[in-house]
Coordinates of C-alpha atoms in Angstrom, one line a residue:
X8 CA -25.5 112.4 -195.4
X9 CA -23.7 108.9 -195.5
X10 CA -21.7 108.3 -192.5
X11 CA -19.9 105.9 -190.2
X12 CA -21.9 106.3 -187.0
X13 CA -19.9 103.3 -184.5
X14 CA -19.0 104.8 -180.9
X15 CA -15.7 105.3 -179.1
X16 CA -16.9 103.3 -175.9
X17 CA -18.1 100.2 -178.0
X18 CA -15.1 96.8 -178.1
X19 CA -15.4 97.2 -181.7
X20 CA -15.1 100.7 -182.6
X21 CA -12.4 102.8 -184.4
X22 CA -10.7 105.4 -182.7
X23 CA -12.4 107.7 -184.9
X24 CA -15.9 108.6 -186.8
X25 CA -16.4 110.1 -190.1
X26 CA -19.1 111.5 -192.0
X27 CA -19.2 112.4 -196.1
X28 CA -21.7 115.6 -197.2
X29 CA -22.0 118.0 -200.2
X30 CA -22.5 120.4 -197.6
X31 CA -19.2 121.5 -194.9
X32 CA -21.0 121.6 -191.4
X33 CA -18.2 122.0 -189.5
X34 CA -15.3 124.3 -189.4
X35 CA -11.6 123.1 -189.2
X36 CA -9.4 123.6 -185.9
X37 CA -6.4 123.5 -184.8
X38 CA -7.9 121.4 -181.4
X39 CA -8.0 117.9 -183.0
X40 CA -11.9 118.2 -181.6
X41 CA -13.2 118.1 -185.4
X42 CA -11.4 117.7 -188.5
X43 CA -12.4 118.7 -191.8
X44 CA -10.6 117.9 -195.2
X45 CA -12.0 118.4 -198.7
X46 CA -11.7 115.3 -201.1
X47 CA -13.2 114.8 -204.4
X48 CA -15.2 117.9 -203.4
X49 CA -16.9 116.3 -200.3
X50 CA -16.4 116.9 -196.8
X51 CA -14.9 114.3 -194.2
X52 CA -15.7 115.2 -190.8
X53 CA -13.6 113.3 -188.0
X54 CA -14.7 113.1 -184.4
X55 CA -11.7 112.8 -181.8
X56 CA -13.4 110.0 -179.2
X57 CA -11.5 111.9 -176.4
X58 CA -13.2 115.2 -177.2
X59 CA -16.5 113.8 -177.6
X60 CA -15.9 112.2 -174.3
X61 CA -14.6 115.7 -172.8
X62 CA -17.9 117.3 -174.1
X63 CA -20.3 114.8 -172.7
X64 CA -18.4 114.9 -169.3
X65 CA -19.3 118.4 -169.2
X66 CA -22.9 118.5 -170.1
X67 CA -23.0 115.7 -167.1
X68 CA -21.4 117.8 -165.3
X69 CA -22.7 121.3 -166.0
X70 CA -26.6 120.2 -167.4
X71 CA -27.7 117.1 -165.2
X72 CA -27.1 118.3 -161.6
X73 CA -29.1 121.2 -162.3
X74 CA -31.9 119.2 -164.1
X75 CA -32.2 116.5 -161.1
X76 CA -32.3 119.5 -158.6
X77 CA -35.1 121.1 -161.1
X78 CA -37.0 117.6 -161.1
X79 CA -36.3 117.1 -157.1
X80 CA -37.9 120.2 -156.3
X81 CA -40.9 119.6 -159.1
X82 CA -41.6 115.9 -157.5
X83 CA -41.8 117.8 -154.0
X84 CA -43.9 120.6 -154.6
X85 CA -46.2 117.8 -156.5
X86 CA -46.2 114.9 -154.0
X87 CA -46.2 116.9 -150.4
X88 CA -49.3 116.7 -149.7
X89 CA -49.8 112.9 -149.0
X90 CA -47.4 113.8 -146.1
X91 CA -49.4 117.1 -144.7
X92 CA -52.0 114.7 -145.0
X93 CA -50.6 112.1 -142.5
X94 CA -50.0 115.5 -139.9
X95 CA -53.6 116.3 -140.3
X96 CA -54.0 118.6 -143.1
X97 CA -57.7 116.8 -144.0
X98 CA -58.3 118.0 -139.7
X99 CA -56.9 121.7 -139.9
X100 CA -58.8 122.6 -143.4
X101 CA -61.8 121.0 -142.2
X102 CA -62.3 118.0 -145.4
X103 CA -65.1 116.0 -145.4
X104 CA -65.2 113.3 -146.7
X105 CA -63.7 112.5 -150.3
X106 CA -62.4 116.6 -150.5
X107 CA -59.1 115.0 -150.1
X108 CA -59.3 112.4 -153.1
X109 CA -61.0 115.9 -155.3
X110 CA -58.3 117.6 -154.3
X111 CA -55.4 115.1 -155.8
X112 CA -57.6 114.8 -158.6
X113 CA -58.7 118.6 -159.4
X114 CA -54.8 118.8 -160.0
X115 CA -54.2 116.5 -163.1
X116 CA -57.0 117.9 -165.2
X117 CA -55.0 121.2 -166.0
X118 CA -52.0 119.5 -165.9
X119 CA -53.0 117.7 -169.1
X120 CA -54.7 120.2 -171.0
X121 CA -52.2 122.7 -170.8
X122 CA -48.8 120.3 -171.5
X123 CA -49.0 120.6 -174.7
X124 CA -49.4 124.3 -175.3
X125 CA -45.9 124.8 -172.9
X126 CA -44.7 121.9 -174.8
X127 CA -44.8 124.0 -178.0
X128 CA -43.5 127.3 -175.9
X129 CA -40.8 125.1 -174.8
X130 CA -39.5 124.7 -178.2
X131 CA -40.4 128.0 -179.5
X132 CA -38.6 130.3 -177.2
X133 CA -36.5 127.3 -175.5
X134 CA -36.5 125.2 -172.4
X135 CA -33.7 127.1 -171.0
X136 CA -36.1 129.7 -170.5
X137 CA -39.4 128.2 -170.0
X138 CA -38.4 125.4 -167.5
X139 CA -36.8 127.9 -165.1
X140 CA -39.8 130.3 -165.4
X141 CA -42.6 127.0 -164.8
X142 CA -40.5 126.4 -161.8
X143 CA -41.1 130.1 -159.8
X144 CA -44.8 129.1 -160.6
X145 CA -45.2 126.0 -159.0
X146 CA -42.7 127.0 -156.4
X147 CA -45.0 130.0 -155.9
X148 CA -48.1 127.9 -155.6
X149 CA -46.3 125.8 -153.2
X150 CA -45.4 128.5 -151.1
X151 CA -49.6 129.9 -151.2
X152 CA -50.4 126.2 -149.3
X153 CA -49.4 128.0 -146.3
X154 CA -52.2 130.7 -146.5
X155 CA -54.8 127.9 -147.3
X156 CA -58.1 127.9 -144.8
X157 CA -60.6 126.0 -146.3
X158 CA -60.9 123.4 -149.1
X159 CA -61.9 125.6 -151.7
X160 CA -58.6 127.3 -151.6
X161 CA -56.4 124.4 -151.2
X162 CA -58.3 123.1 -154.6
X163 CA -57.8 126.6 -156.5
X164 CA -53.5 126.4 -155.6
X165 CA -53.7 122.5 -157.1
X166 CA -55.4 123.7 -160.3
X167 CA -52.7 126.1 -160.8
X168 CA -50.1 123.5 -159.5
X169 CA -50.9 121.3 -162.2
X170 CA -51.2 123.7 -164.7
X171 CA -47.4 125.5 -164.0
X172 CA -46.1 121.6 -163.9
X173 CA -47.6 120.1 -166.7
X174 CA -45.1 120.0 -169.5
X175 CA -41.7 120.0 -166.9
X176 CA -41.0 116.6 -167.5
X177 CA -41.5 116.5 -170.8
X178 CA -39.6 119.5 -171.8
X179 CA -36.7 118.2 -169.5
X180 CA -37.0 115.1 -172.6
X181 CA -36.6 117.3 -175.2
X182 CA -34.0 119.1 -173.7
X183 CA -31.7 116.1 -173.2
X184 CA -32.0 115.1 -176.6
X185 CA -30.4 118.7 -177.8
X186 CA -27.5 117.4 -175.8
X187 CA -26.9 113.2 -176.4
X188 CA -26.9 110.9 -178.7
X189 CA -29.6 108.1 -179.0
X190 CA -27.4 105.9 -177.2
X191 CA -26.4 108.1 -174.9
X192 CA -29.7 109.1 -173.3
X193 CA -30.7 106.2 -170.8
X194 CA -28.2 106.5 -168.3
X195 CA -28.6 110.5 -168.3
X196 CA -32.8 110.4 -168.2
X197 CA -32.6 107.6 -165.5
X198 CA -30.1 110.1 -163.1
X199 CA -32.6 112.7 -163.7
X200 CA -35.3 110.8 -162.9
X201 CA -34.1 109.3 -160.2
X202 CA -34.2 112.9 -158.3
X203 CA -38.0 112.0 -158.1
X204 CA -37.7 108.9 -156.2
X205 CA -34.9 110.9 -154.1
X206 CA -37.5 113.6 -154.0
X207 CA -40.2 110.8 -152.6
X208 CA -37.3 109.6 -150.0
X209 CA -35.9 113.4 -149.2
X210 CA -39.6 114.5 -148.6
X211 CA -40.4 111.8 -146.2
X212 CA -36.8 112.5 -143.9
X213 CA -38.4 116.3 -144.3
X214 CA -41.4 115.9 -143.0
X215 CA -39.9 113.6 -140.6
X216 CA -38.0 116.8 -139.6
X217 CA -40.6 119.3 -139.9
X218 CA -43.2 117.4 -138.0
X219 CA -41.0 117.3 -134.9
X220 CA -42.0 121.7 -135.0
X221 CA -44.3 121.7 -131.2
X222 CA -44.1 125.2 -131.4
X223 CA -44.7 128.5 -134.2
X224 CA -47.7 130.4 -135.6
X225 CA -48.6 127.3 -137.9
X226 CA -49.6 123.9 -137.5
X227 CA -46.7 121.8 -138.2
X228 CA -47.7 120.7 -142.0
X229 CA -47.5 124.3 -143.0
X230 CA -43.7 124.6 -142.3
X231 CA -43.3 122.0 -144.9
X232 CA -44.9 124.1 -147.8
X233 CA -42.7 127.2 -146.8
X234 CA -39.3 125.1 -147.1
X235 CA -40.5 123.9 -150.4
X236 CA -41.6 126.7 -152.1
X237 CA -39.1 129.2 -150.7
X238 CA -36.5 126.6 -152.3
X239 CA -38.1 126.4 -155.6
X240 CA -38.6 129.8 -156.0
X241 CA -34.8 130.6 -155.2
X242 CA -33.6 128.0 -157.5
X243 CA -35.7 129.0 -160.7
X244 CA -33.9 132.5 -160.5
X245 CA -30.2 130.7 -160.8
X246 CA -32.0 127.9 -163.8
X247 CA -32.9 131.0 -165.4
X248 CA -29.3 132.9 -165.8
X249 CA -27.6 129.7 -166.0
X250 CA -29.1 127.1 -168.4
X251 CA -27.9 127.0 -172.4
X252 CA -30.6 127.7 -174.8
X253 CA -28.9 124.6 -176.7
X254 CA -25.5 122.6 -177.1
X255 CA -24.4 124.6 -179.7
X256 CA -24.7 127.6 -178.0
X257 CA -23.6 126.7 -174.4
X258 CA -21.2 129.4 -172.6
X259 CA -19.1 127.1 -171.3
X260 CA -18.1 125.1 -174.5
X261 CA -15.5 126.3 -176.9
X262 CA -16.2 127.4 -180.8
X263 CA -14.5 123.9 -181.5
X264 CA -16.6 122.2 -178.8
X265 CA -19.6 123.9 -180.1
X266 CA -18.8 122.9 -183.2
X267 CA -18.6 119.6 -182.4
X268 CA -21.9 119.2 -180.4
X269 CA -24.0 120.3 -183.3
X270 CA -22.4 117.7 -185.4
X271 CA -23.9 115.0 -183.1
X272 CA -26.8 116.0 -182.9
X273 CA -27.1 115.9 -186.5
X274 CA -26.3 112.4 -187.3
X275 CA -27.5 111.1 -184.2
X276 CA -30.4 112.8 -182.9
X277 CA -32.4 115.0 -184.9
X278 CA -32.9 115.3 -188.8
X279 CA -32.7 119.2 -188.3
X280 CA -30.6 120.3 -185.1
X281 CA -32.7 123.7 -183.5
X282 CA -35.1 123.2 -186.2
X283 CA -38.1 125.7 -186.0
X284 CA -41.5 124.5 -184.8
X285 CA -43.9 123.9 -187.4
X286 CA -47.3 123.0 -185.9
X287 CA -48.8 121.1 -188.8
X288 CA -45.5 118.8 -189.6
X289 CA -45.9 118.4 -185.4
X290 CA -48.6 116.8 -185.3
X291 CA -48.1 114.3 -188.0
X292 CA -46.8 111.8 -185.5
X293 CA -49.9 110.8 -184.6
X294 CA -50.5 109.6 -188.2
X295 CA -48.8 106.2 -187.3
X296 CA -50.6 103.7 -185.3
X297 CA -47.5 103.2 -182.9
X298 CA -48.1 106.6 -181.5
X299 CA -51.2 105.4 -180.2
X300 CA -49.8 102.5 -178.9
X301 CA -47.4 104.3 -177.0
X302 CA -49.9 106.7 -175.3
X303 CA -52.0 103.6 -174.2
X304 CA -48.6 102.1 -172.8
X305 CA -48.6 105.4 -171.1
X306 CA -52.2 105.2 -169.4
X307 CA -51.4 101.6 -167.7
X308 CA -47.8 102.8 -166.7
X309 CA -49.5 106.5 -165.1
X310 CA -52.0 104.5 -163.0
X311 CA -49.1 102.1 -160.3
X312 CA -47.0 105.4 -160.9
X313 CA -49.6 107.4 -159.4
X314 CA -50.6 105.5 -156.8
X315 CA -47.4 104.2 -155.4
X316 CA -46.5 108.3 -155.7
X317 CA -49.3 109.5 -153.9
X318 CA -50.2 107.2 -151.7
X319 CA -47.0 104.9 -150.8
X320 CA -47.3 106.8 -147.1
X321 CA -50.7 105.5 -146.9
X322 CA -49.9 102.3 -148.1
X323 CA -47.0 101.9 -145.3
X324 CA -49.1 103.3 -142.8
X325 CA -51.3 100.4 -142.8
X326 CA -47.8 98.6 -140.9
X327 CA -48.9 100.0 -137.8
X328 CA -46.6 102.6 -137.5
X329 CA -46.9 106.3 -136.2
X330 CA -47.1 109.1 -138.5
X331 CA -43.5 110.2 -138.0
X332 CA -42.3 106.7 -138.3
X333 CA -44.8 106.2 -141.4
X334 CA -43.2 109.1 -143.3
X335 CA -39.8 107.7 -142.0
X336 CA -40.2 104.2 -143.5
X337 CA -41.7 105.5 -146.7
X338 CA -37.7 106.8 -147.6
X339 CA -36.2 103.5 -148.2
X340 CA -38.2 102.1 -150.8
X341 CA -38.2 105.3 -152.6
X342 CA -34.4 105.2 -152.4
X343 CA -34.7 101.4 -153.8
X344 CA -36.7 102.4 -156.8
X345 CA -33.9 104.8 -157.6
X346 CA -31.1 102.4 -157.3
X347 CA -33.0 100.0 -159.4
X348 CA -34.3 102.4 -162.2
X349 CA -29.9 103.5 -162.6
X350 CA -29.1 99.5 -162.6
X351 CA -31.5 98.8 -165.1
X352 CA -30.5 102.1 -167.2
X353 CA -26.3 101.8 -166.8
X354 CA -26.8 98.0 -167.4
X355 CA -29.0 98.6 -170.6
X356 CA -26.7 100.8 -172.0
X357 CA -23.4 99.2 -171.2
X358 CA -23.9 95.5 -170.4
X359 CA -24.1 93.1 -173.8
X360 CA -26.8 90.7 -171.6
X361 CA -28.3 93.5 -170.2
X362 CA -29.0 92.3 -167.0
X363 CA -31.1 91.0 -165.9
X364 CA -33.4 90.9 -168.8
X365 CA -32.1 89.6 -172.0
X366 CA -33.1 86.1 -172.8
X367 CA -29.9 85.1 -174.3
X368 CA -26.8 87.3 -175.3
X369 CA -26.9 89.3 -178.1
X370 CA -23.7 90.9 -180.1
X371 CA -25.8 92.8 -182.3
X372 CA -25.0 95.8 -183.9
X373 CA -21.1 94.4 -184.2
X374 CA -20.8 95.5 -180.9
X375 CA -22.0 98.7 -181.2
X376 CA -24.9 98.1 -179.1
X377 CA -23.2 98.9 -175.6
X378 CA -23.9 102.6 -176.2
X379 CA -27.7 101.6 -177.5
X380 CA -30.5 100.8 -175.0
X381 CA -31.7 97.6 -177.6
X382 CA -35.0 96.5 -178.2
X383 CA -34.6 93.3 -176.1
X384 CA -33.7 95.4 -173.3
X385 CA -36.3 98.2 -173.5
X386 CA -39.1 95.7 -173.9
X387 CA -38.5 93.4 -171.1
X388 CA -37.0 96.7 -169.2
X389 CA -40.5 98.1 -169.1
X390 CA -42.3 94.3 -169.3
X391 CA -40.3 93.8 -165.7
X392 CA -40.9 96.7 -164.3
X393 CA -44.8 96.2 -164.8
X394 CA -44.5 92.7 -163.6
X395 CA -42.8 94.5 -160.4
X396 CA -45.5 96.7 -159.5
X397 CA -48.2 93.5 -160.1
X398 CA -46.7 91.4 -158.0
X399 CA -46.1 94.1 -155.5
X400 CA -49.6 94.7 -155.3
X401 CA -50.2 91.6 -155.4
X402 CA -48.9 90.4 -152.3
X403 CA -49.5 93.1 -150.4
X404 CA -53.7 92.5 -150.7
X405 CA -52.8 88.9 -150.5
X406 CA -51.1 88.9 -147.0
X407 CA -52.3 90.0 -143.4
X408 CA -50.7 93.0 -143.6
X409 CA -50.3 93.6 -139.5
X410 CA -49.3 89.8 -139.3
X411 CA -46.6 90.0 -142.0
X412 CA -45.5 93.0 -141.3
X413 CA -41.6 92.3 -143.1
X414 CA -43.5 90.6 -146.3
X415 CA -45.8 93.7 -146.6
X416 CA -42.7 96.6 -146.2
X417 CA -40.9 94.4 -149.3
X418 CA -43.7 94.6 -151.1
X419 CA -43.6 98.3 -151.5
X420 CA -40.3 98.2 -152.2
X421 CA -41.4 95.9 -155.4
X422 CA -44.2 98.7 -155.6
X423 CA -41.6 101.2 -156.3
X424 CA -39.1 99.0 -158.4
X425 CA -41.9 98.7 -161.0
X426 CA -42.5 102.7 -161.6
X427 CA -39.7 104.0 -162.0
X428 CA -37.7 102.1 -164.7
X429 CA -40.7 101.9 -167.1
X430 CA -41.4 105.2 -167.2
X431 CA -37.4 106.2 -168.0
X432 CA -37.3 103.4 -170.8
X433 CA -40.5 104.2 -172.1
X434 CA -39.8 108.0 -172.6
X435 CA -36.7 107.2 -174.2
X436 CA -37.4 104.6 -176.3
X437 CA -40.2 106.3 -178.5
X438 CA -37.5 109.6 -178.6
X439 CA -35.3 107.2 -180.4
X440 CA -37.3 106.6 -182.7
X441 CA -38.4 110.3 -183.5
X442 CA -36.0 112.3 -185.4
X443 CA -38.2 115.6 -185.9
X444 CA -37.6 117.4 -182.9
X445 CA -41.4 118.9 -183.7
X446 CA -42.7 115.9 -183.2
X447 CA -40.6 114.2 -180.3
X448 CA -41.8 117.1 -178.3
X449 CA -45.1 116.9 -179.0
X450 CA -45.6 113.4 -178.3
X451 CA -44.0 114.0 -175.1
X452 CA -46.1 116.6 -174.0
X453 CA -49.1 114.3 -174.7
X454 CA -47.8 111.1 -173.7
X455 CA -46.4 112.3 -170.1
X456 CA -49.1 114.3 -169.1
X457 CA -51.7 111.2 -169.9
X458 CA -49.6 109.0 -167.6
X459 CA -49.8 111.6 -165.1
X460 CA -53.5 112.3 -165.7
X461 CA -53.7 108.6 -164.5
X462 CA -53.5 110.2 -160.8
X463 CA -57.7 111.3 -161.2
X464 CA -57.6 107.1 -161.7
X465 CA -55.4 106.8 -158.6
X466 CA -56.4 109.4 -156.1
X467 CA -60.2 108.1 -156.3
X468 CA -59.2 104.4 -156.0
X469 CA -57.8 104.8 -152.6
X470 CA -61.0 105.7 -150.8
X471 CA -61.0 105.9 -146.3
X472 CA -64.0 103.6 -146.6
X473 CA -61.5 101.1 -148.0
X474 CA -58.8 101.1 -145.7
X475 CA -57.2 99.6 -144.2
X476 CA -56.7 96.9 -146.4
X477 CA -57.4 98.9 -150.2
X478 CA -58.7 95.8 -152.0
X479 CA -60.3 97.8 -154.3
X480 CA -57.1 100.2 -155.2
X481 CA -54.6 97.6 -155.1
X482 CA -56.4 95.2 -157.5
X483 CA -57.1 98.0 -159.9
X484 CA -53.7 98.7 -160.0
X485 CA -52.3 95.3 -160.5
X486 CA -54.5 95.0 -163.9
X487 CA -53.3 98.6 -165.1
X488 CA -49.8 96.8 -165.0
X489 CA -50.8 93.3 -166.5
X490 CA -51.8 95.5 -169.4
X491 CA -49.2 97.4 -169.9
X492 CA -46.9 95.0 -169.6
X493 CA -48.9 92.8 -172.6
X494 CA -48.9 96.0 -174.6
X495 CA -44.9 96.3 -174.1
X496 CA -44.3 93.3 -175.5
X497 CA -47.0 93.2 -178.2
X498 CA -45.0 96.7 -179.5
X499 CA -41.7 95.4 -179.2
X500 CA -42.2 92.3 -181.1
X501 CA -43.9 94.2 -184.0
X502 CA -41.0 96.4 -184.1
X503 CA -39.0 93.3 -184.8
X504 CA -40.7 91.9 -187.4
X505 CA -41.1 95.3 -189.0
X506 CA -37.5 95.5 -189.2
X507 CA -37.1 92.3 -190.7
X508 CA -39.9 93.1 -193.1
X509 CA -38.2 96.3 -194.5
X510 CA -34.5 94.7 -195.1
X511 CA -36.4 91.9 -196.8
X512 CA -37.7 94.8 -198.9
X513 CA -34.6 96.4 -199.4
X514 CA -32.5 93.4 -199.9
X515 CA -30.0 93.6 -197.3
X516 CA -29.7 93.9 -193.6
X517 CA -29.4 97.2 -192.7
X518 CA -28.6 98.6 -188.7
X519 CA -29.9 101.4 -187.0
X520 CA -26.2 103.0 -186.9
X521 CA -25.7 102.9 -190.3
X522 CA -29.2 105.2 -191.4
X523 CA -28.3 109.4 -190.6
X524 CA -31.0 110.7 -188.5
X525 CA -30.9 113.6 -191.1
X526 CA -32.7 110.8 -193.4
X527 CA -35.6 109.8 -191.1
X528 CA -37.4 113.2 -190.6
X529 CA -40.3 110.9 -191.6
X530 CA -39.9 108.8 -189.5
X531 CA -41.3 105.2 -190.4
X532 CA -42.7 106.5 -193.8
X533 CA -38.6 106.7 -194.7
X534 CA -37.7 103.5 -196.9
X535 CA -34.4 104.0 -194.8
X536 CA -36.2 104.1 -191.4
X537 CA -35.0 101.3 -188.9
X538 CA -36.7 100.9 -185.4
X539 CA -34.1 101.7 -183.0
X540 CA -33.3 98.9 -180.5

C-alpha cells in the first residue's frame, strides 16, 4: 500500500492524507470522516484531520482514564506492603529476619513465568476482557492480606499476586497500540504510566490516613489491604462491561468513525490490524539481535525501578522522620517523577529540540517529526533518565544523610525522575519498531516482566543489617543504571548507522513516514524497513 503518511498537527502538513491500494478498505460517507473515490481502478482514501482529531480525543477521553485508574490500582495492590511494613507488619506476622526481603522476592518469580502465557491470552480472546478479569484477581489477593497470620500465608497471597499481575502492563502496551499511531503513543503511555507514580504518592497520603485508625478489630496496616482490594475488585466489574475489544469495534464510535480507526491502524501501526495470533511467526522476534538488546536494557532499567518502588519509604525513612511523616514525605517525589516522565513525553512528541535532550535541533522528517518521539530523543530520553537515578544514588550514599537532611530528600526526588521516563520510552520505542502485532506483544510480555523480575535483585539488596546507610543497595543500583544507560546509547547509535546503511543500499534516502507499516511485517528483514526515530 503506497501512501502519504504526514500528520495534521505537524507545521508542514497538508490538511489532508491519502493512501492508493488495489484493495477498497474503507467505505464512503457522507461524514467527510473518510473519503473514498475510484481512479484508474485504485482507491484514494482521504483522512479529514478534524475527524482524526475528534477520534483521538475520544479514545483519550473514553480509553485512558480507565486504563490509568486500572494501572493506579495495579501499582497499589503491588507496592503496599513497603508501607504495612513501616506500621509493623514484619512485628504483627511474626518475620524473622530476611522473611520480609523472601517475601518481596517470592512475588516476581511467578510474575515472570506466567506473562507471557496471559500475554498470548491477551491477544487471543482480547485485553478488554483479560485485563479486567487479572484485575478481580489481584484485587482479590489484595483483599486475602487481611486474613494473613503468619509468613507462610503472606508468601502464598504474593505468589498468586505476581502471577494475576504479570502481563497487566504489558497488555495495557498492546492495547494502546490498537488505538494510536506510532507517533501518537508517548504522550498516551506516559499519562498511563504516570498513574503508578500517582499510585506511589496516593498510597503514601493513604496510609498516611489509614495509620491514624487507634481503634477496630485489626491492626492498623490491615485497613489498608481492605480499601485496596475492595476497590480493585469493584472496578474490574465496570473494566469488564465497559472496555472495547478494539478501535474498530468500540460502542461509542460511529460506522464512519470506525471506519476510520481501522485505517490508521493499518498504515501506521500494525502490518495486519486484529491479526490472529500465530505462535510460531510470534516468536520470530527474537531472531534479531536487537531483541536481545532490548531485554538487557530492560534488566538494568528493572533493577533502580524496583528499588526506588519498593523501597523509597525506607530510603526516606533514614531522614529521621516518624512513620506517618516517612510515608507522608515519600508522596512528593513520587508526584515529581510523574511530572517529569509527562515533560519528557509531551516535549518528545511535540517540541522540535526536544527538551531538554537534543544536542542540537533537528527538522527532520520535513517537519513531521513533532508527532514522532525521534531517535535523538528516545536515546538520550532513557540515557537521562539512567544518569538520574545514578546520580541520585549517588549522592544519597555519598552524603551524611541526618546531617544533609535537604540534599538527601532531593536526591530521591532524582531517584524517581530516573524510573519513570525510561521505562515509558523504552516500551514504546521497541513497539515502534514492531509492526506484527504477534510479536509486539510477545516481546512485551517478556521484556516487562524481566524488568520487574529485577525486584528478587532489589528486594535482597536492601538488607536491615545494612541500614541505615544501604551502601551495599545503593551502589548496586547506581551500576545497574551506568549500564543501561551505555547500552541505550550503544542501540541508538547502531540504529542510525543502520539506517544510513540501508538507503545507501537502496539509493535514496528514504523516511520512516514514507514506508506502510502493512510493508514491515518483517520487520528489519524488510528491504523497506526504516528504524523508527
Amino acid at each position: 500500500m503506497d501512501f502519504d503518511k504526514r500528520s495534521h498537527d505537524s507545521p508542514e502538513s497538508d490538511d489532508k492524507q491519502s493512501a492508493t491500494t488495489n484493495e477498497k478498505i474503507l467505505s464512503a460517507n457522507e461524514s467527510g470522516h473518510v473519503v473514498t473515490a475510484e481512479e484508474d481502478g485504485s482507491t484514494m482514501a482521504i483522512i479529514d484531520p478534524a475527524a482524526e482529531r475528534a477520534l483521538t480525543r475520544k479514545f483519550d477521553l473514553r480509553i485512558l482514564p480507565v486504563l490509568a485508574i486500572m494501572y493506579l490500582f495495579n501499582s497499589l495492590d503491588k507496592s503496599n506492603l513497603g508501607n504495612a511494613k513501616t506500621a509493623g507488619l514484619e512485628k504483627t506476622l511474626r518475620l524473622k529476619d530476611g522473611q520480609y526481603n523472601t517475601i518481596l522476592s517470592v512475588f516476581f518469580v511467578p510474575y515472570v513465568l506466567t506473562a507471557p502465557f496471559l500475554g498470548i491470552l491477551g491477544k487471543k480472546y482480547g485485553p478488554n476482557r483479560v485485563l479486567p478479569l487479572m484485575m478481580f484477581a489481584f484485587g482479590s489477593c489484595t483483599l486475602l492480606v487481611t486474613a494473613v497470620k503468619d509468613f507462610g500465608g503472606l508468601m502464598t497471597l504474593r505468589w498468586f499476586l505476581g502471577m494475576s499481575e504479570s502481563a497487566f502492563f504489558p497488555l495495557v502496551i498492546y492495547y494502546q497500540t490498537t488505538f494510536y499511531r506510532r507517533g501518537e503513543l508517548a504522550r498516551r503511555l506516559a499519562i498511563f504510566y504516570a498513574a503508578q507514580s500517582i499510585a506511589s504518592a496516593f498510597s503514601g497520603l493513604l496510609a498516611f490516613g489509614v495509620f491514624q485508625i487507634r481503634t477496630g478489630s485489626m491492626v492498623n496496616w490491615r485497613y489498608l489491604f481492605v480499601i485496596e482490594g475492595t476497590l480493585t475488585i469493584l472496578f474490574s466489574f465496570f473494566a469488564f462491561f465497559y472496555l472495547p475489544q478494539s478501535a474498530s469495534t468500540a460502542r461509542f464510535l460511529s460506522q464512519s468513525e470506525k471506519d476510520l480507526a481501522f485505517y490508521r491502524m493499518q498504515v501506521d501501526s500494525s502490518s495486519v490490524v486484529n491479526e490472529k495470533f500465530d505462535l510460531k511467526e510470534s516468536f520470530k522476534i527474537f531472531k534479531h539481535w536487537t531483541s536481545w538488546m532490548i531485554l538487557a536494557i530492560e534488566i538494568c532499567l528493572g533493577v533502580p525501578l524496583q528499588s526506588v518502588q519498593l523501597f523509597l519509604p525506607q530510603i526516606v525513612g533514614r531522614l529521621g522522620y516518624s512513620t506517618v511523616k516517612t510515608n507522608l514525605y515519600t508522596v512528593a517525589p513520587n508526584i515529581g517523577g510523574a511530572v517529569m516522565l509527562l515533560l519528557l513525553a509531551f516535549a518528545s512528541d511535540h517540541v522540535r529540540w526536544r527538551f531538554p535532550f537534543v544536542v542540537s535541533e533537528r527538522r527532520g522528517y520535513d517537519g513531521w517529526e513533532s508527532r514522532m518521539v525521534d531517535l535523538w530523543t528516545l536515546t538520550h530520553s532513557q540515557a537521562l533518565g539512567f544518569l538520574f537515578t545514578f546520580l541520585g544514588m549517588v549522592v544519597y550514599a555519598g552524603i551524611d544523610v541526618e546531617k544533609q537532611v535537604k540534599v538527601a530528600y532531593f536526591a530521591t526526588f532524582m531517584m524517581t525522575w530516573g524510573t519513570s521516563a525510561p521505562s515509558v520510552l523504552l516500551d514504546v520505542w521497541y513497539n515502534n519498531n514492531i509492526a506484527h502485532e504477534g510479536r509486539r506483544v510477545v516481546l512485551t510480555s517478556i521484556g516487562v516482566p524481566l524488568a520487574n523480575l529485577m525486584g528478587v535483585v532489589s528486594s535482597n539488596i536492601f538488607q536491615n543489617k545494612d541500614a541505615p546507610k544501604y551502601i551495599p543497595a545503593l551502589a548496586t543500583t547506581a551500576a545497574f543504571g551506568a549500564v543501561g544507560f551505555t547500552l541505550t546509547l550503544l542501540l541508538g547509535v547502531y540504529m542510525m548507522f543502520d539506517n544510513a546503511r540501508r538507503d545507501r543500499k537502496a539509493g535514496k534516502k528514504v523516511q520512516v513516514r514514507d514506508i506502510p507499516t502493512g510493508k514491515l511485517k518483517d520487520g528489519p528483514g524488510a528491504e523497506e524497513f526504516r528504524w523508527f526515530y
